[in-house]
Amino acid sequence: MLLRDLGPLPEEKLRHTAWKRGKLLINQNTNEPMRPSDIVTGSLTFAKPEGLDEHDHDFNNEIAKAALMIIRIQPDEIKDKRALEWSHEGILAYSKICTHVGCPISLYEQQTHHVLCPCHQSTFDLSDGAKVIFGPAGHALPQLRIGVNDEGYLEALGDFDEPVGPAFWERG
Ligand code: FES
């Protein structure tokens, strides 16, 4: 499902997601909060924020906007300084929503740290701030700043710093 399939999403709706400081990262497959030791180098894991109510009428929209890709890269392989600062010891969290027209990204090439959008083949380098290296996407994938709470679970340190999804919705 495309993010766009969920209906009109004006700028203000895309500017904010369910992420905020202290929200735990929940593994989308297991529904369990994630610890750094769960994230294996070379794997791609999908995460959602804790506490979304599936009975809320906006549930699907909120899940789609907040969907995260989690990967782990050796810190000395991360080229973008801010991306490294926003990681937790090389664990990086990026929006899963392609910045072209909003398909969910799903293909990860662990040798190069590239992710590929299956819709029109935009390719992003997760070792370099998720910058676009191929295809029609107009800008990098937004990154979520993460850390670890007192109980050892991965948590968000805020919302995305820019709107998720396609550029044409929010950029003049
Ligand atoms: S939606 Fe991802 S490349 Fe078009």
Coordinates of C-alpha atoms in Angstrom, one line a residue, residues 19-171:
W19 CA 7.3 9.5 17.1
K20 CA 8.4 11.7 20.0
R21 CA 11.0 11.6 22.7
G22 CA 10.8 8.5 24.8
K23 CA 8.7 6.4 22.4
L24 CA 10.0 2.8 22.3
L25 CA 10.9 1.2 19.0
I26 CA 8.7 -1.9 18.6
N27 CA 9.7 -4.7 16.2
Q28 CA 6.9 -4.9 13.6
N29 CA 7.3 -8.7 13.4
T30 CA 7.4 -9.6 17.1
N31 CA 5.6 -6.7 18.6
E32 CA 8.3 -6.5 21.2
P33 CA 10.4 -3.5 22.2
M34 CA 13.9 -3.7 20.7
R35 CA 17.2 -3.8 22.4
P36 CA 20.5 -2.9 20.7
S37 CA 21.6 -6.5 21.0
D38 CA 18.6 -7.5 18.8
I39 CA 20.0 -5.6 15.8
V40 CA 22.4 -7.7 13.9
T41 CA 24.9 -6.1 11.5
G42 CA 23.7 -6.8 8.0
S43 CA 20.1 -7.3 8.7
L44 CA 17.1 -5.0 8.0
T45 CA 14.4 -4.7 10.7
F46 CA 11.2 -2.8 10.5
A47 CA 9.9 -0.9 13.6
K48 CA 6.9 1.1 14.7
P49 CA 6.2 3.3 17.7
E50 CA 4.8 1.9 20.9
G51 CA 1.3 2.8 22.0
L52 CA -0.6 3.2 18.7
D53 CA -4.2 2.1 19.2
E54 CA -5.3 -0.2 16.4
H55 CA -8.9 0.9 17.0
D56 CA -8.1 4.5 16.3
H57 CA -9.6 5.6 13.0
D58 CA -6.3 7.1 12.0
F59 CA -4.3 3.9 12.9
N60 CA -3.3 2.8 9.4
N61 CA -2.2 6.3 8.5
E62 CA -0.1 6.7 11.6
I63 CA 1.6 3.3 11.2
A64 CA 2.4 4.1 7.5
K65 CA 3.8 7.5 8.3
A66 CA 5.9 6.3 11.2
A67 CA 7.3 3.1 9.7
L68 CA 11.0 2.7 10.3
M69 CA 13.9 0.7 8.8
I70 CA 16.5 -0.2 11.4
I71 CA 20.0 -1.3 10.4
R72 CA 23.4 -1.6 12.1
I73 CA 26.6 -0.4 10.4
Q74 CA 30.1 -0.3 12.0
P75 CA 30.3 3.4 13.2
D76 CA 33.6 3.9 11.2
E77 CA 31.7 3.0 8.0
I78 CA 29.1 5.7 8.5
K79 CA 30.1 8.6 6.2
D80 CA 27.6 11.2 7.3
K81 CA 28.6 12.8 10.6
R82 CA 25.1 13.8 11.6
A83 CA 23.8 10.3 10.8
L84 CA 26.4 8.8 13.1
E85 CA 25.4 11.3 15.9
W86 CA 21.8 10.4 15.5
S87 CA 22.5 6.6 15.6
H88 CA 23.0 4.5 18.7
E89 CA 26.5 3.0 18.3
G90 CA 25.9 2.5 14.6
I91 CA 22.2 1.5 14.8
L92 CA 20.4 3.8 12.4
A93 CA 16.7 4.5 12.0
Y94 CA 15.3 5.8 8.7
S95 CA 11.8 6.4 7.3
K96 CA 10.6 3.4 5.3
I97 CA 8.6 5.7 3.0
C98 CA 10.2 6.5 -0.3
T99 CA 10.6 10.2 -1.0
H100 CA 9.5 9.7 -4.6
V101 CA 5.8 8.9 -4.5
G102 CA 5.6 7.1 -1.1
C103 CA 6.1 3.3 -1.7
P104 CA 7.4 1.3 1.2
I105 CA 11.1 0.5 0.8
S106 CA 11.9 -3.2 1.4
L107 CA 15.1 -4.3 -0.3
Y108 CA 18.4 -4.0 1.5
E109 CA 21.8 -4.8 0.1
Q110 CA 24.0 -5.4 3.1
Q111 CA 27.4 -5.2 1.4
T112 CA 26.8 -1.7 0.1
H113 CA 24.2 -0.6 2.7
H114 CA 22.0 0.5 -0.1
V115 CA 18.2 0.2 0.0
L116 CA 16.0 0.0 -3.1
C117 CA 12.5 1.1 -3.6
P118 CA 10.7 -1.5 -5.6
C119 CA 8.3 0.9 -7.4
H120 CA 10.7 2.9 -9.5
Q121 CA 14.1 1.7 -8.3
S122 CA 15.2 4.8 -6.3
T123 CA 18.3 3.7 -4.3
F124 CA 19.4 5.3 -1.0
D125 CA 22.8 4.9 0.7
L126 CA 22.1 4.2 4.4
S127 CA 25.8 4.6 5.2
D128 CA 25.7 8.1 3.9
G129 CA 22.7 9.8 5.4
A130 CA 20.3 7.8 3.2
K131 CA 21.1 10.1 0.3
V132 CA 19.7 9.2 -3.2
I133 CA 22.3 7.6 -5.4
F134 CA 20.0 6.5 -8.2
G135 CA 16.4 7.0 -9.4
P136 CA 13.7 9.6 -9.3
A137 CA 13.5 10.3 -5.6
G138 CA 14.2 13.9 -4.9
H139 CA 15.8 13.8 -1.5
A140 CA 17.2 11.6 1.3
L141 CA 15.1 9.5 3.6
P142 CA 14.4 11.3 6.9
Q143 CA 16.3 9.9 9.9
L144 CA 14.9 9.4 13.4
R145 CA 17.3 10.2 16.2
I146 CA 17.5 7.3 18.6
G147 CA 19.0 6.3 21.9
V148 CA 18.6 3.8 24.7
N149 CA 16.5 4.3 27.8
D150 CA 17.4 3.4 31.4
E151 CA 16.0 -0.2 30.9
G152 CA 18.1 -0.8 27.8
Y153 CA 15.5 -0.4 25.1
L154 CA 15.8 1.6 22.0
E155 CA 13.8 4.8 22.0
A156 CA 13.1 7.8 19.8
L157 CA 14.7 11.1 20.9
G158 CA 12.1 13.1 19.0
D159 CA 10.1 13.1 15.8
F160 CA 11.7 13.1 12.3
D161 CA 13.4 16.4 11.6
E162 CA 11.5 16.8 8.3
P163 CA 8.3 15.5 6.7
V164 CA 8.3 11.9 5.6
G165 CA 7.3 10.8 2.1
P166 CA 7.3 12.5 -1.3
A167 CA 8.7 16.0 -1.8
F168 CA 5.8 17.4 -3.8
W169 CA 3.5 17.3 -0.9
E170 CA 5.4 19.6 1.4
R171 CA 8.0 21.5 -0.5

